[in-house]
Amino acid sequence: MTAQLPRIVPFGDDAVAAAVAVLRVGAIVALPTETVYGLAADATHGAAVASIYGAKGRPSFNPLIVHVADLAAAERIALFDEEARGLAARWWPGPLTLVLPLRGEAGIAGLVTAGLETIAIRVPAHRAMQAVLRAFGGPLAAPSANVSNAISPTRAAHVAASLGARVPLILDDGPTSAGVESTIIGWGAAGAAILRPGPITAEDLGLPLAAGEARINAPGQLATHYAPHKPLRLHAITREAGEWLIGFGAVTGDDTLSASGDLLEAAARLFDALHRADAAPAERIAVAPVPATGIGAAINDRLRRAAHR
Ligand code: TXA
Ligand code: MG
């Protein structure tokens, strides 16, 4: 732990003004979105974006998602075709990220896209992120507000524990609702593909999606990601010696993702449960099976990455 601590301010006009003041001088702010807390910087300010990478200890080849207030702002940064515009109209504001051709003239710092000709962009629904985007008046680059490869933060306290004094200001608006990072869609030669499963599911999207070989890769989708500090065993029905069991439905444990087997509740609680498991005295973590239907696809994706080491 560092001696200094970040300033944590509750959501409100003063907090939004404080966040904008920090962003204007090219510094970073942590704030909630509907998925996870993000670590935001002015996306047009190279040094500001560099301090995101610095604070996270993130490999510089891993590009960031840009957040804007509305579709009009997104269209000034990325090139939309009819299919992309239809998805945006249906799902924004909300937890959907689109990877689209970047408009070179948009002034986005090269570090944001890590040199790619495409940009990942979304319009978040959370009131705090929306208020800051509108008051700031420009695009904000924001990855999850945690040290690279650690569990994503769904509470202000998770951000403070992971980043400490590396982030000067955390805007606190309670736990996030969706709990897993946004669904990312990209387009390859074979059409649209899900690059990262998330709260908006393949079923929700109702698109013909490209699969297998045709998939384009989200460069940040390393096998190890969202990792707790302890070994994690999947599909556990019972607790073995030395394990902290995270239950689901009929599998009861030291904690549960959802006692009633509700996948939306499980997604919202997933990272919080992993943080608690990491902090528990047990040496290892086990997680009950979670169905891979709907948002369960995103939950299983994050659990597989958490288990990989
Ligand atoms: O819900 C979310 O999306 C959260 C909140 C804070 O908005 N953000 C988030 O950002 O998860 P981050 O930086 O942790 O994840 C960004 C993902 C990475 O997997 C990255 O590789 C991918 O987006 N990505 C970014 N730009 C890309 C691009 N041009 N092409 C393909 N993938 C891209
Ligand atoms: Mg992340």
mmCIF file with all atom_site columns, C-alpha atoms in Angstrom, residues 83-222:
data_model
loop_
_atom_site.group_PDB
_atom_site.id
_atom_site.type_symbol
_atom_site.label_atom_id
_atom_site.label_alt_id
_atom_site.label_comp_id
_atom_site.label_asym_id
_atom_site.label_entity_id
_atom_site.label_seq_id
_atom_site.pdbx_PDB_ins_code
_atom_site.Cartn_x
_atom_site.Cartn_y
_atom_site.Cartn_z
_atom_site.occupancy
_atom_site.B_iso_or_equiv
_atom_site.pdbx_formal_charge
_atom_site.auth_seq_id
_atom_site.auth_comp_id
_atom_site.auth_asym_id
_atom_site.auth_atom_id
_atom_site.pdbx_PDB_model_num
ATOM 1   C CA . GLU A 1 83  ? -25.283 -1.748  -39.604 1.00 0.00 ? 83  GLU A CA 1
ATOM 2   C CA . ALA A 1 84  ? -23.147 0.090   -37.036 1.00 0.00 ? 84  ALA A CA 1
ATOM 3   C CA . ARG A 1 85  ? -25.582 2.982   -36.891 1.00 0.00 ? 85  ARG A CA 1
ATOM 4   C CA . GLY A 1 86  ? -28.466 0.555   -36.335 1.00 0.00 ? 86  GLY A CA 1
ATOM 5   C CA . LEU A 1 87  ? -26.646 -1.085  -33.411 1.00 0.00 ? 87  LEU A CA 1
ATOM 6   C CA . ALA A 1 88  ? -25.816 2.313   -31.914 1.00 0.00 ? 88  ALA A CA 1
ATOM 7   C CA . ALA A 1 89  ? -29.405 3.508   -32.269 1.00 0.00 ? 89  ALA A CA 1
ATOM 8   C CA . ARG A 1 90  ? -30.684 0.346   -30.591 1.00 0.00 ? 90  ARG A CA 1
ATOM 9   C CA . TRP A 1 91  ? -28.160 -0.038  -27.748 1.00 0.00 ? 91  TRP A CA 1
ATOM 10  C CA . TRP A 1 92  ? -26.651 3.377   -26.925 1.00 0.00 ? 92  TRP A CA 1
ATOM 11  C CA . PRO A 1 93  ? -26.362 4.617   -24.323 1.00 0.00 ? 93  PRO A CA 1
ATOM 12  C CA . GLY A 1 94  ? -25.394 1.208   -23.002 1.00 0.00 ? 94  GLY A CA 1
ATOM 13  C CA . PRO A 1 95  ? -22.716 -1.462  -22.579 1.00 0.00 ? 95  PRO A CA 1
ATOM 14  C CA . LEU A 1 96  ? -21.889 -1.975  -26.275 1.00 0.00 ? 96  LEU A CA 1
ATOM 15  C CA . THR A 1 97  ? -18.535 -1.031  -27.822 1.00 0.00 ? 97  THR A CA 1
ATOM 16  C CA . LEU A 1 98  ? -18.140 -0.809  -31.591 1.00 0.00 ? 98  LEU A CA 1
ATOM 17  C CA . VAL A 1 99  ? -14.757 -1.157  -33.321 1.00 0.00 ? 99  VAL A CA 1
ATOM 18  C CA . LEU A 1 100 ? -14.953 1.074   -36.393 1.00 0.00 ? 100 LEU A CA 1
ATOM 19  C CA . PRO A 1 101 ? -12.604 2.871   -38.816 1.00 0.00 ? 101 PRO A CA 1
ATOM 20  C CA . LEU A 1 102 ? -11.040 5.897   -37.112 1.00 0.00 ? 102 LEU A CA 1
ATOM 21  C CA . ARG A 1 103 ? -11.451 9.331   -38.672 1.00 0.00 ? 103 ARG A CA 1
ATOM 22  C CA . GLY A 1 104 ? -7.864  10.528  -38.950 1.00 0.00 ? 104 GLY A CA 1
ATOM 23  C CA . GLU A 1 105 ? -8.937  14.142  -38.469 1.00 0.00 ? 105 GLU A CA 1
ATOM 24  C CA . ALA A 1 106 ? -10.676 13.429  -35.140 1.00 0.00 ? 106 ALA A CA 1
ATOM 25  C CA . GLY A 1 107 ? -7.570  14.313  -33.141 1.00 0.00 ? 107 GLY A CA 1
ATOM 26  C CA . ILE A 1 108 ? -7.540  11.127  -31.075 1.00 0.00 ? 108 ILE A CA 1
ATOM 27  C CA . ALA A 1 109 ? -4.106  10.538  -29.506 1.00 0.00 ? 109 ALA A CA 1
ATOM 28  C CA . GLY A 1 110 ? -2.199  7.732   -31.248 1.00 0.00 ? 110 GLY A CA 1
ATOM 29  C CA . LEU A 1 111 ? -1.697  5.913   -27.950 1.00 0.00 ? 111 LEU A CA 1
ATOM 30  C CA . VAL A 1 112 ? -5.469  5.388   -27.617 1.00 0.00 ? 112 VAL A CA 1
ATOM 31  C CA . THR A 1 113 ? -5.629  3.104   -30.648 1.00 0.00 ? 113 THR A CA 1
ATOM 32  C CA . ALA A 1 114 ? -2.069  1.837   -30.200 1.00 0.00 ? 114 ALA A CA 1
ATOM 33  C CA . GLY A 1 115 ? -1.499  2.696   -33.833 1.00 0.00 ? 115 GLY A CA 1
ATOM 34  C CA . LEU A 1 116 ? -4.497  0.778   -35.251 1.00 0.00 ? 116 LEU A CA 1
ATOM 35  C CA . GLU A 1 117 ? -6.654  2.303   -37.993 1.00 0.00 ? 117 GLU A CA 1
ATOM 36  C CA . THR A 1 118 ? -9.771  1.365   -36.056 1.00 0.00 ? 118 THR A CA 1
ATOM 37  C CA . ILE A 1 119 ? -11.142 2.741   -32.808 1.00 0.00 ? 119 ILE A CA 1
ATOM 38  C CA . ALA A 1 120 ? -13.230 1.107   -30.080 1.00 0.00 ? 120 ALA A CA 1
ATOM 39  C CA . ILE A 1 121 ? -15.990 3.530   -29.098 1.00 0.00 ? 121 ILE A CA 1
ATOM 40  C CA . ARG A 1 122 ? -19.066 3.540   -26.874 1.00 0.00 ? 122 ARG A CA 1
ATOM 41  C CA . VAL A 1 123 ? -21.728 5.773   -25.318 1.00 0.00 ? 123 VAL A CA 1
ATOM 42  C CA . PRO A 1 124 ? -22.042 4.748   -21.654 1.00 0.00 ? 124 PRO A CA 1
ATOM 43  C CA . ALA A 1 125 ? -25.382 4.931   -19.844 1.00 0.00 ? 125 ALA A CA 1
ATOM 44  C CA . HIS A 1 126 ? -24.156 5.686   -16.317 1.00 0.00 ? 126 HIS A CA 1
ATOM 45  C CA . ARG A 1 127 ? -25.258 9.069   -14.948 1.00 0.00 ? 127 ARG A CA 1
ATOM 46  C CA . ALA A 1 128 ? -21.813 9.898   -13.544 1.00 0.00 ? 128 ALA A CA 1
ATOM 47  C CA . MET A 1 129 ? -19.903 9.117   -16.754 1.00 0.00 ? 129 MET A CA 1
ATOM 48  C CA . GLN A 1 130 ? -22.583 10.888  -18.816 1.00 0.00 ? 130 GLN A CA 1
ATOM 49  C CA . ALA A 1 131 ? -22.422 14.002  -16.608 1.00 0.00 ? 131 ALA A CA 1
ATOM 50  C CA . VAL A 1 132 ? -18.622 14.145  -16.810 1.00 0.00 ? 132 VAL A CA 1
ATOM 51  C CA . LEU A 1 133 ? -18.634 13.568  -20.613 1.00 0.00 ? 133 LEU A CA 1
ATOM 52  C CA . ARG A 1 134 ? -21.149 16.381  -21.118 1.00 0.00 ? 134 ARG A CA 1
ATOM 53  C CA . ALA A 1 135 ? -19.376 18.814  -18.778 1.00 0.00 ? 135 ALA A CA 1
ATOM 54  C CA . PHE A 1 136 ? -15.966 17.963  -20.246 1.00 0.00 ? 136 PHE A CA 1
ATOM 55  C CA . GLY A 1 137 ? -17.280 18.223  -23.809 1.00 0.00 ? 137 GLY A CA 1
ATOM 56  C CA . GLY A 1 138 ? -14.804 15.830  -25.432 1.00 0.00 ? 138 GLY A CA 1
ATOM 57  C CA . PRO A 1 139 ? -13.972 12.123  -25.787 1.00 0.00 ? 139 PRO A CA 1
ATOM 58  C CA . LEU A 1 140 ? -12.560 10.228  -22.806 1.00 0.00 ? 140 LEU A CA 1
ATOM 59  C CA . ALA A 1 141 ? -10.341 7.186   -23.134 1.00 0.00 ? 141 ALA A CA 1
ATOM 60  C CA . ALA A 1 142 ? -11.068 4.789   -20.268 1.00 0.00 ? 142 ALA A CA 1
ATOM 61  C CA . PRO A 1 143 ? -9.994  1.233   -19.576 1.00 0.00 ? 143 PRO A CA 1
ATOM 62  C CA . SER A 1 144 ? -11.095 -0.486  -16.386 1.00 0.00 ? 144 SER A CA 1
ATOM 63  C CA . ALA A 1 145 ? -9.647  1.301   -13.334 1.00 0.00 ? 145 ALA A CA 1
ATOM 64  C CA . ASN A 1 146 ? -7.381  -1.459  -12.052 1.00 0.00 ? 146 ASN A CA 1
ATOM 65  C CA . VAL A 1 147 ? -3.760  -2.479  -12.363 1.00 0.00 ? 147 VAL A CA 1
ATOM 66  C CA . SER A 1 148 ? -3.312  -4.323  -15.696 1.00 0.00 ? 148 SER A CA 1
ATOM 67  C CA . ASN A 1 149 ? -4.534  -7.953  -15.638 1.00 0.00 ? 149 ASN A CA 1
ATOM 68  C CA . ALA A 1 150 ? -6.102  -7.646  -12.168 1.00 0.00 ? 150 ALA A CA 1
ATOM 69  C CA . ILE A 1 151 ? -9.808  -8.096  -11.384 1.00 0.00 ? 151 ILE A CA 1
ATOM 70  C CA . SER A 1 152 ? -11.942 -5.262  -12.761 1.00 0.00 ? 152 SER A CA 1
ATOM 71  C CA . PRO A 1 153 ? -13.379 -2.810  -10.208 1.00 0.00 ? 153 PRO A CA 1
ATOM 72  C CA . THR A 1 154 ? -17.123 -2.596  -9.611  1.00 0.00 ? 154 THR A CA 1
ATOM 73  C CA . ARG A 1 155 ? -16.806 -0.313  -6.542  1.00 0.00 ? 155 ARG A CA 1
ATOM 74  C CA . ALA A 1 156 ? -14.790 2.813   -5.686  1.00 0.00 ? 156 ALA A CA 1
ATOM 75  C CA . ALA A 1 157 ? -13.046 0.849   -2.927  1.00 0.00 ? 157 ALA A CA 1
ATOM 76  C CA . HIS A 1 158 ? -11.765 -1.681  -5.504  1.00 0.00 ? 158 HIS A CA 1
ATOM 77  C CA . VAL A 1 159 ? -10.195 1.183   -7.470  1.00 0.00 ? 159 VAL A CA 1
ATOM 78  C CA . ALA A 1 160 ? -8.555  2.644   -4.376  1.00 0.00 ? 160 ALA A CA 1
ATOM 79  C CA . ALA A 1 161 ? -7.200  -0.770  -3.356  1.00 0.00 ? 161 ALA A CA 1
ATOM 80  C CA . SER A 1 162 ? -5.771  -1.502  -6.828  1.00 0.00 ? 162 SER A CA 1
ATOM 81  C CA . LEU A 1 163 ? -4.413  1.879   -7.938  1.00 0.00 ? 163 LEU A CA 1
ATOM 82  C CA . GLY A 1 164 ? -3.908  3.753   -4.639  1.00 0.00 ? 164 GLY A CA 1
ATOM 83  C CA . ALA A 1 165 ? -2.272  7.134   -5.059  1.00 0.00 ? 165 ALA A CA 1
ATOM 84  C CA . ARG A 1 166 ? -1.680  6.476   -8.760  1.00 0.00 ? 166 ARG A CA 1
ATOM 85  C CA . VAL A 1 167 ? -5.155  7.964   -9.292  1.00 0.00 ? 167 VAL A CA 1
ATOM 86  C CA . PRO A 1 168 ? -5.688  11.396  -7.699  1.00 0.00 ? 168 PRO A CA 1
ATOM 87  C CA . LEU A 1 169 ? -9.501  11.383  -7.760  1.00 0.00 ? 169 LEU A CA 1
ATOM 88  C CA . ILE A 1 170 ? -12.207 8.699   -7.654  1.00 0.00 ? 170 ILE A CA 1
ATOM 89  C CA . LEU A 1 171 ? -15.801 9.678   -8.338  1.00 0.00 ? 171 LEU A CA 1
ATOM 90  C CA . ASP A 1 172 ? -17.906 7.289   -6.225  1.00 0.00 ? 172 ASP A CA 1
ATOM 91  C CA . ASP A 1 173 ? -21.447 6.429   -7.279  1.00 0.00 ? 173 ASP A CA 1
ATOM 92  C CA . GLY A 1 174 ? -21.835 3.054   -5.604  1.00 0.00 ? 174 GLY A CA 1
ATOM 93  C CA . PRO A 1 175 ? -21.520 -0.411  -7.135  1.00 0.00 ? 175 PRO A CA 1
ATOM 94  C CA . THR A 1 176 ? -21.916 -0.729  -10.903 1.00 0.00 ? 176 THR A CA 1
ATOM 95  C CA . SER A 1 177 ? -25.023 -2.463  -12.256 1.00 0.00 ? 177 SER A CA 1
ATOM 96  C CA . ALA A 1 178 ? -23.946 -4.593  -15.232 1.00 0.00 ? 178 ALA A CA 1
ATOM 97  C CA . GLY A 1 179 ? -20.790 -5.869  -13.550 1.00 0.00 ? 179 GLY A CA 1
ATOM 98  C CA . VAL A 1 180 ? -18.880 -7.132  -16.596 1.00 0.00 ? 180 VAL A CA 1
ATOM 99  C CA . GLU A 1 181 ? -17.207 -5.029  -19.270 1.00 0.00 ? 181 GLU A CA 1
ATOM 100 C CA . SER A 1 182 ? -19.076 -3.964  -22.395 1.00 0.00 ? 182 SER A CA 1
ATOM 101 C CA . THR A 1 183 ? -19.719 -6.308  -25.293 1.00 0.00 ? 183 THR A CA 1
ATOM 102 C CA . ILE A 1 184 ? -17.251 -5.479  -28.106 1.00 0.00 ? 184 ILE A CA 1
ATOM 103 C CA . ILE A 1 185 ? -18.327 -5.872  -31.739 1.00 0.00 ? 185 ILE A CA 1
ATOM 104 C CA . GLY A 1 186 ? -15.947 -5.576  -34.687 1.00 0.00 ? 186 GLY A CA 1
ATOM 105 C CA . TRP A 1 187 ? -16.235 -6.137  -38.414 1.00 0.00 ? 187 TRP A CA 1
ATOM 106 C CA . GLY A 1 188 ? -14.033 -8.428  -40.490 1.00 0.00 ? 188 GLY A CA 1
ATOM 107 C CA . ALA A 1 189 ? -14.269 -9.715  -44.047 1.00 0.00 ? 189 ALA A CA 1
ATOM 108 C CA . ALA A 1 190 ? -17.046 -12.087 -42.954 1.00 0.00 ? 190 ALA A CA 1
ATOM 109 C CA . GLY A 1 191 ? -19.089 -9.398  -41.204 1.00 0.00 ? 191 GLY A CA 1
ATOM 110 C CA . ALA A 1 192 ? -19.782 -8.520  -37.575 1.00 0.00 ? 192 ALA A CA 1
ATOM 111 C CA . ALA A 1 193 ? -18.220 -10.578 -34.801 1.00 0.00 ? 193 ALA A CA 1
ATOM 112 C CA . ILE A 1 194 ? -18.247 -10.423 -31.009 1.00 0.00 ? 194 ILE A CA 1
ATOM 113 C CA . LEU A 1 195 ? -14.658 -9.662  -29.961 1.00 0.00 ? 195 LEU A CA 1
ATOM 114 C CA . ARG A 1 196 ? -15.500 -9.744  -26.250 1.00 0.00 ? 196 ARG A CA 1
ATOM 115 C CA . PRO A 1 197 ? -18.752 -11.150 -24.803 1.00 0.00 ? 197 PRO A CA 1
ATOM 116 C CA . GLY A 1 198 ? -20.515 -8.798  -22.397 1.00 0.00 ? 198 GLY A CA 1
ATOM 117 C CA . PRO A 1 199 ? -23.839 -7.631  -20.997 1.00 0.00 ? 199 PRO A CA 1
ATOM 118 C CA . ILE A 1 200 ? -25.420 -7.387  -24.448 1.00 0.00 ? 200 ILE A CA 1
ATOM 119 C CA . THR A 1 201 ? -25.514 -10.959 -25.653 1.00 0.00 ? 201 THR A CA 1
ATOM 120 C CA . ALA A 1 202 ? -25.356 -12.561 -29.095 1.00 0.00 ? 202 ALA A CA 1
ATOM 121 C CA . GLU A 1 203 ? -29.076 -13.349 -28.690 1.00 0.00 ? 203 GLU A CA 1
ATOM 122 C CA . ASP A 1 204 ? -29.811 -9.680  -27.864 1.00 0.00 ? 204 ASP A CA 1
ATOM 123 C CA . LEU A 1 205 ? -27.939 -8.484  -30.944 1.00 0.00 ? 205 LEU A CA 1
ATOM 124 C CA . GLY A 1 206 ? -29.875 -10.681 -33.340 1.00 0.00 ? 206 GLY A CA 1
ATOM 125 C CA . LEU A 1 207 ? -27.199 -10.268 -36.035 1.00 0.00 ? 207 LEU A CA 1
ATOM 126 C CA . PRO A 1 208 ? -25.651 -12.910 -38.234 1.00 0.00 ? 208 PRO A CA 1
ATOM 127 C CA . LEU A 1 209 ? -22.286 -13.109 -36.453 1.00 0.00 ? 209 LEU A CA 1
ATOM 128 C CA . ALA A 1 210 ? -19.053 -14.319 -38.015 1.00 0.00 ? 210 ALA A CA 1
ATOM 129 C CA . ALA A 1 211 ? -17.438 -17.188 -36.119 1.00 0.00 ? 211 ALA A CA 1
ATOM 130 C CA . GLY A 1 212 ? -14.177 -19.125 -35.837 1.00 0.00 ? 212 GLY A CA 1
ATOM 131 C CA . GLU A 1 213 ? -11.456 -18.257 -38.365 1.00 0.00 ? 213 GLU A CA 1
ATOM 132 C CA . ALA A 1 214 ? -13.223 -15.145 -39.552 1.00 0.00 ? 214 ALA A CA 1
ATOM 133 C CA . ARG A 1 215 ? -12.925 -13.526 -36.151 1.00 0.00 ? 215 ARG A CA 1
ATOM 134 C CA . ILE A 1 216 ? -10.805 -10.448 -35.732 1.00 0.00 ? 216 ILE A CA 1
ATOM 135 C CA . ASN A 1 217 ? -8.914  -10.281 -32.491 1.00 0.00 ? 217 ASN A CA 1
ATOM 136 C CA . ALA A 1 218 ? -9.313  -7.710  -29.756 1.00 0.00 ? 218 ALA A CA 1
ATOM 137 C CA . PRO A 1 219 ? -5.621  -7.285  -28.962 1.00 0.00 ? 219 PRO A CA 1
ATOM 138 C CA . GLY A 1 220 ? -6.365  -6.903  -25.254 1.00 0.00 ? 220 GLY A CA 1
ATOM 139 C CA . GLN A 1 221 ? -7.981  -10.315 -25.015 1.00 0.00 ? 221 GLN A CA 1
ATOM 140 C CA . LEU A 1 222 ? -4.968  -12.001 -23.487 1.00 0.00 ? 222 LEU A CA 1
#
